[in-house]
Amino acid sequence: MSLSTLDLALRAGTTALLLVLAASLFRDFRGALAGRLAVAFALGSAAHAVTYAIGSRSLVSIWHAPLIAISTGNIVVFWLFTRALFDDAFKMRWWHVLVWAAVAGFSFINCAWIAPASAGNARLSIIAINLLVLGFIALAVGQTIASWPTDLVEGRRRLRIFIVGAAALYGGTNAILQILISGRDAADVANTANAAVLAGIVAAICYSMLRVAAPDLFPIASIVPAVTNAPGLAQETGAADQRLVDALMRLMADERIYRHDNITIGTLATKLAVPEYKLRRLINQRLGYRNFNVFLNNHRIEEAKAALADPSQAEVPVITIAMDAGFQSLGPFNRAFKATTGVTPTEYRRLNEARA
């Protein structure tokens, strides 16, 4: 089998798998932002599988250019997908769409006008586009690493390492090859190797996602924290978990440990003398939280609500109440407070004064 035939077969198989994945995700998870972005990422990856060409000297036809633009813009979708997948509070903003449009638009303009003008222009534009790709990969990896310690969903914690690591490794390697091998004789070998790696990564990601409970990845309904007993647990296990919940709540209520600077789940686990993974599972499965910072902030906000409703503290500045409760600055406090109560701290105080 020639390299070109093998390359075509790998591209076709990868594209078909990605289209099936996109259809499945759309059918089951279109109600979740992470699910919709996963669909967009799968479709953009299919466009990439069809269009990528390492080292190609040939000009791009006008019908090919939009697919290449979608493929290039997919790196922005990847960044947004990782944010939505691993940050339950993430929301799409209008400027996210503008960023995607700018990257895809630049790619289209490059294919249609810049690259055909001269070989020098084509070389410079390839470097610029792939530096953009590397930049967004770095953003996605940085966001994933930064939020990993506070993620309480065990299946998602494991999967994030694989999905982001594999996608970032492939995307980074592809971008570097585009810069280094542009127009060289090794391009055919690089394209076939690239196709094989992409096919393997897509198949592995699909398999890995099937092994993780769907609500862990794409929660459609908001999670309302509540202490519940998981069905099927042995009675003694349930009793032990309840004792641990009680001890954790005492730390929150009596010691107000959420006020401490840089409190981590590891710190709490040490105080409770339990493994970190067990405490993470308890807060997630028994208390209903998916993120450790949300768990801490809910306790901080409850304290702030009590202070804001207290007539004797009517003259205490909002920032003082926020800092006393454990927030490091006013901005994050205002955002977390409004996300929880629907009103700002000042409005909450005013409403309680009106009721008094």
Coordinates of C-alpha atoms in Angstrom, one line a residue:
M1 CA 0.0 0.0 0.0
S2 CA 1.4 3.4 -1.0
L3 CA 1.8 6.2 1.5
S4 CA -0.9 8.3 -0.2
T5 CA -3.4 5.4 -0.1
L6 CA -2.7 4.8 3.6
D7 CA -3.0 8.5 4.3
L8 CA -6.3 8.7 2.6
A9 CA -7.7 5.6 4.4
L10 CA -6.6 7.0 7.8
R11 CA -8.1 10.4 7.1
A12 CA -11.4 8.8 6.0
G13 CA -11.6 6.6 9.0
T14 CA -10.8 9.4 11.4
T15 CA -13.3 11.8 9.8
A16 CA -16.1 9.1 9.9
L17 CA -15.4 8.5 13.6
L18 CA -15.4 12.2 14.4
L19 CA -18.7 12.7 12.6
V20 CA -20.3 9.8 14.5
L21 CA -19.0 11.2 17.7
A22 CA -20.4 14.7 16.9
A23 CA -23.8 13.2 16.1
S24 CA -23.8 11.2 19.3
L25 CA -22.8 14.1 21.5
F26 CA -25.4 16.4 19.8
R27 CA -28.1 13.8 20.4
D28 CA -27.4 13.3 24.1
F29 CA -25.7 16.4 25.4
R30 CA -26.7 19.4 23.3
G31 CA -28.4 20.9 26.4
A32 CA -25.0 21.3 28.1
L33 CA -22.5 24.0 27.1
A34 CA -19.6 21.5 27.3
G35 CA -21.6 19.1 25.1
R36 CA -22.2 21.7 22.4
L37 CA -18.6 22.8 22.4
A38 CA -17.6 19.1 22.2
V39 CA -19.8 18.8 19.1
A40 CA -18.1 21.9 17.6
F41 CA -14.7 20.5 18.5
A42 CA -15.4 17.1 16.9
L43 CA -16.7 18.8 13.7
G44 CA -13.7 21.1 13.6
S45 CA -11.4 18.1 14.1
A46 CA -13.1 16.4 11.2
A47 CA -12.4 19.5 9.0
H48 CA -8.7 19.2 10.2
A49 CA -8.6 15.5 9.3
V50 CA -9.8 16.3 5.8
T51 CA -7.6 19.4 5.1
Y52 CA -4.3 19.3 6.9
A53 CA -1.3 19.1 4.6
I54 CA 2.2 19.4 6.1
G55 CA 4.7 21.0 3.7
S56 CA 2.3 21.4 0.8
R57 CA 3.4 23.8 -1.9
S58 CA 0.2 23.8 -3.8
L59 CA -2.3 26.6 -3.8
V60 CA -5.6 26.2 -2.0
S61 CA -8.8 26.1 -4.0
I62 CA -11.6 28.5 -3.0
W63 CA -13.9 25.6 -1.7
H64 CA -11.0 24.2 0.4
A65 CA -10.3 27.5 2.1
P66 CA -13.4 27.6 4.4
L67 CA -12.6 24.1 5.7
I68 CA -9.1 25.1 6.4
A69 CA -10.4 28.2 8.2
I70 CA -12.8 26.0 10.3
S71 CA -9.9 23.7 11.1
T72 CA -7.6 26.5 12.2
G73 CA -10.4 28.1 14.3
N74 CA -10.9 24.8 16.0
I75 CA -8.0 25.5 18.3
V76 CA -10.1 28.3 19.8
V77 CA -13.0 25.8 20.2
F78 CA -10.5 23.4 21.9
W79 CA -9.6 26.1 24.4
L80 CA -13.3 26.9 25.1
F81 CA -14.2 23.2 25.3
T82 CA -11.5 22.6 28.0
R83 CA -12.8 25.6 30.0
A84 CA -16.4 24.4 29.8
L85 CA -15.5 20.8 30.5
F86 CA -13.5 21.5 33.6
D87 CA -15.1 24.7 34.9
D88 CA -18.8 24.3 35.7
A89 CA -19.2 28.0 36.2
F90 CA -17.8 28.9 32.7
K91 CA -20.1 30.8 30.4
M92 CA -19.7 31.8 26.8
R93 CA -19.2 35.5 26.1
W94 CA -19.7 37.4 22.9
W95 CA -15.9 38.1 22.6
H96 CA -15.2 34.3 22.6
V97 CA -17.1 34.2 19.3
L98 CA -15.1 37.2 18.0
V99 CA -11.8 35.4 18.9
W100 CA -12.9 32.4 16.9
A101 CA -14.0 34.5 14.0
A102 CA -10.7 36.4 14.0
V103 CA -8.6 33.3 13.9
A104 CA -10.7 31.5 11.3
G105 CA -11.0 34.7 9.3
F106 CA -7.2 35.2 9.3
S107 CA -6.8 31.6 8.1
F108 CA -9.3 32.1 5.3
I109 CA -7.7 35.4 4.2
N110 CA -4.3 33.7 4.2
C111 CA -5.6 30.8 2.0
A112 CA -7.4 33.0 -0.4
W113 CA -5.1 36.0 -0.8
I114 CA -1.9 36.2 1.4
A115 CA -0.4 32.8 0.6
P116 CA -1.0 32.9 -3.2
A117 CA 0.8 36.3 -3.4
S118 CA 4.3 34.8 -2.9
A119 CA 6.2 31.9 -1.4
G120 CA 7.6 34.3 1.3
N121 CA 4.2 35.4 2.3
A122 CA 3.0 31.8 2.5
R123 CA 5.9 30.8 4.8
L124 CA 5.4 33.7 7.1
S125 CA 1.6 33.1 7.4
I126 CA 2.2 29.4 8.2
I127 CA 4.5 30.4 11.0
A128 CA 2.0 33.0 12.3
I129 CA -1.0 30.7 12.2
N130 CA 0.9 27.9 13.9
L131 CA 2.3 30.2 16.6
L132 CA -1.4 31.1 17.3
V133 CA -2.2 27.4 17.6
L134 CA 0.6 26.9 20.1
G135 CA -0.6 29.9 22.1
F136 CA -4.1 28.6 22.4
I137 CA -2.8 25.1 23.3
A138 CA -0.7 26.7 26.1
L139 CA -3.9 28.5 27.3
A140 CA -5.9 25.3 27.4
V141 CA -3.1 23.3 29.2
G142 CA -2.6 26.2 31.7
Q143 CA -6.3 26.4 32.5
T144 CA -6.5 22.6 32.9
I145 CA -3.6 22.4 35.2
A146 CA -4.7 25.4 37.3
S147 CA -8.2 24.0 37.9
W148 CA -7.2 20.4 38.4
P149 CA -6.5 20.5 42.2
T150 CA -10.1 21.8 42.9
D151 CA -11.9 19.3 40.7
L152 CA -13.9 16.9 42.8
V153 CA -15.2 14.7 40.0
E154 CA -12.8 11.7 40.0
G155 CA -13.6 10.4 36.5
R156 CA -13.3 13.9 35.0
R157 CA -10.0 14.4 36.9
R158 CA -8.5 11.3 35.2
L159 CA -10.0 12.1 31.8
R160 CA -8.8 15.7 31.7
I161 CA -5.2 14.6 31.8
F162 CA -5.6 12.2 28.8
I163 CA -7.9 14.4 26.7
V164 CA -5.9 17.6 27.1
G165 CA -2.5 15.9 27.1
A166 CA -3.2 13.9 23.9
A167 CA -4.9 16.8 22.1
A168 CA -2.2 19.3 23.1
L169 CA 0.6 16.9 22.2
Y170 CA -0.9 16.3 18.8
G171 CA -1.7 19.9 18.1
G172 CA 1.6 21.1 19.3
T173 CA 3.5 18.5 17.3
N174 CA 1.4 19.3 14.2
A175 CA 2.1 23.0 14.5
I176 CA 5.8 22.5 14.9
L177 CA 6.0 20.2 11.9
Q178 CA 4.0 22.8 9.8
I179 CA 6.7 25.3 10.7
L180 CA 9.7 23.1 10.2
I181 CA 8.8 20.9 7.2
S182 CA 6.9 23.4 5.0
G183 CA 7.8 22.6 1.4
R184 CA 10.3 19.8 2.1
D185 CA 10.5 16.3 0.7
A186 CA 9.7 14.7 4.0
A187 CA 6.1 16.0 3.9
D188 CA 4.6 12.8 2.6
V189 CA 6.0 10.7 5.4
A190 CA 5.0 13.4 7.9
N191 CA 1.5 13.6 6.6
T192 CA 1.0 9.8 6.9
A193 CA 2.5 9.6 10.3
N194 CA 0.3 12.6 11.4
A195 CA -2.8 10.8 10.1
A196 CA -1.9 7.6 12.0
V197 CA -1.3 9.5 15.2
L198 CA -4.6 11.5 14.8
A199 CA -6.6 8.4 14.2
G200 CA -5.1 6.7 17.3
I201 CA -5.8 9.7 19.5
V202 CA -9.4 10.1 18.3
A203 CA -10.1 6.4 18.8
A204 CA -8.5 6.5 22.3
I205 CA -10.5 9.7 23.3
C206 CA -13.7 8.2 22.1
Y207 CA -13.1 5.0 24.1
S208 CA -12.0 7.0 27.2
M209 CA -15.1 9.2 27.2
L210 CA -17.4 6.1 27.0
R211 CA -15.8 4.9 30.2
V212 CA -16.7 8.0 32.2
A213 CA -20.2 8.6 33.5
A214 CA -21.9 11.1 31.2
P215 CA -23.1 13.4 34.0
D216 CA -19.5 13.8 35.2
L217 CA -18.6 15.3 31.8
F218 CA -21.7 17.1 30.6
P219 CA -24.0 18.0 33.6
I220 CA -27.1 19.4 32.0
A221 CA -29.0 20.3 35.2
S222 CA -27.3 22.5 37.8
I223 CA -26.2 20.6 40.8
V224 CA -27.9 21.6 44.1
P225 CA -25.6 20.7 47.0
A226 CA -27.4 18.3 49.4
V227 CA -26.4 15.6 51.8
T228 CA -27.7 12.4 50.5
N229 CA -27.0 8.7 51.1
A230 CA -25.8 6.9 48.0
P231 CA -28.0 3.7 47.4
G232 CA -26.3 0.4 47.7
L233 CA -23.6 1.4 50.2
A234 CA -23.2 -1.0 53.1
Q235 CA -24.7 0.3 56.3
E236 CA -21.3 0.6 58.1
T237 CA -19.8 2.5 55.1
G238 CA -22.7 4.9 55.2
A239 CA -22.2 5.4 58.9
A240 CA -18.5 6.0 58.5
D241 CA -19.1 8.5 55.7
Q242 CA -21.7 10.3 57.9
R243 CA -19.2 10.6 60.7
L244 CA -16.8 12.1 58.3
V245 CA -19.4 14.5 57.0
D246 CA -20.2 15.6 60.6
A247 CA -16.5 16.1 61.3
L248 CA -16.1 18.2 58.1
M249 CA -19.1 20.3 59.0
R250 CA -17.7 21.0 62.5
L251 CA -14.5 22.2 60.9
M252 CA -16.6 24.6 58.7
A253 CA -19.0 25.8 61.5
D254 CA -16.8 25.8 64.6
E255 CA -13.3 26.5 63.3
R256 CA -14.5 28.4 60.2
I257 CA -11.5 26.9 58.4
Y258 CA -12.8 28.3 55.1
R259 CA -11.5 31.7 56.3
H260 CA -7.9 30.6 56.2
D261 CA -5.6 31.7 53.4
N262 CA -4.8 29.1 50.6
I263 CA -7.0 26.4 52.2
T264 CA -6.8 23.2 50.0
I265 CA -8.5 19.9 50.1
G266 CA -5.2 18.4 51.1
T267 CA -5.2 20.6 54.2
L268 CA -8.7 19.5 55.1
A269 CA -7.8 15.9 54.6
T270 CA -4.8 16.2 56.9
K271 CA -7.0 17.8 59.6
L272 CA -9.5 15.0 59.3
A273 CA -6.9 12.3 59.1
V274 CA -8.3 10.8 55.9
P275 CA -6.8 10.2 52.4
E276 CA -7.4 13.2 50.1
Y277 CA -9.2 11.0 47.5
K278 CA -11.7 9.9 50.1
L279 CA -12.5 13.4 51.2
R280 CA -12.8 14.5 47.5
R281 CA -15.2 11.7 46.8
L282 CA -17.2 12.5 49.9
I283 CA -17.7 16.2 49.1
N284 CA -18.6 15.3 45.5
Q285 CA -20.9 12.2 46.1
R286 CA -22.4 12.9 49.5
L287 CA -22.6 16.7 49.5
G288 CA -23.1 17.2 45.7
Y289 CA -20.3 19.6 45.0
R290 CA -18.2 19.3 41.8
N291 CA -15.6 21.9 42.7
F292 CA -13.8 22.5 46.0
N293 CA -13.7 26.3 45.6
V294 CA -17.5 26.3 45.2
F295 CA -17.8 24.3 48.4
L296 CA -15.6 26.8 50.3
N297 CA -17.3 29.8 48.8
N298 CA -20.8 28.6 49.7
H299 CA -19.7 28.6 53.4
R300 CA -18.1 32.0 53.0
I301 CA -21.2 33.4 51.4
E302 CA -23.4 32.1 54.1
E303 CA -21.3 33.9 56.7
A304 CA -21.4 37.1 54.6
K305 CA -25.2 36.8 54.2
A306 CA -25.6 36.6 57.9
A307 CA -23.3 39.7 58.4
L308 CA -25.0 41.7 55.7
A309 CA -28.4 41.0 57.3
D310 CA -27.2 41.9 60.8
P311 CA -28.4 45.4 61.8
S312 CA -25.5 45.8 64.2
Q313 CA -23.1 45.5 61.2
A314 CA -25.0 47.9 59.0
E315 CA -22.0 50.3 58.9
V316 CA -19.3 47.6 58.3
P317 CA -18.0 48.0 54.7
V318 CA -18.8 45.2 52.3
I319 CA -15.1 44.6 51.6
T320 CA -14.5 44.0 55.3
I321 CA -17.2 41.4 55.5
A322 CA -15.8 39.8 52.4
M323 CA -12.3 39.6 53.7
D324 CA -13.5 38.4 57.1
A325 CA -15.3 35.5 55.4
G326 CA -12.2 34.4 53.6
F327 CA -12.3 36.1 50.2
Q328 CA -9.1 37.7 49.0
S329 CA -10.6 40.6 47.1
L330 CA -13.9 42.3 46.4
G331 CA -14.3 41.3 42.8
P332 CA -14.5 37.5 43.3
F333 CA -16.7 38.0 46.3
N334 CA -19.2 40.1 44.3
R335 CA -19.3 37.6 41.5
A336 CA -19.7 34.5 43.8
F337 CA -22.3 36.3 45.9
K338 CA -24.4 37.3 42.9
A339 CA -24.1 33.9 41.3
T340 CA -25.5 32.3 44.5
T341 CA -28.1 34.8 45.6
G342 CA -29.0 36.6 42.3
V343 CA -28.2 40.0 43.8
T344 CA -25.1 42.0 44.7
P345 CA -24.0 42.2 48.4
T346 CA -25.1 45.8 48.6
E347 CA -28.5 45.0 47.2
Y348 CA -28.8 42.1 49.6
R349 CA -28.1 44.4 52.5
R350 CA -30.6 47.0 51.3
L351 CA -33.3 44.3 50.9
N352 CA -32.8 43.1 54.4
E353 CA -32.9 46.7 55.7
A354 CA -36.2 47.2 54.0
R355 CA -37.7 44.1 55.6
A356 CA -36.6 45.2 59.1

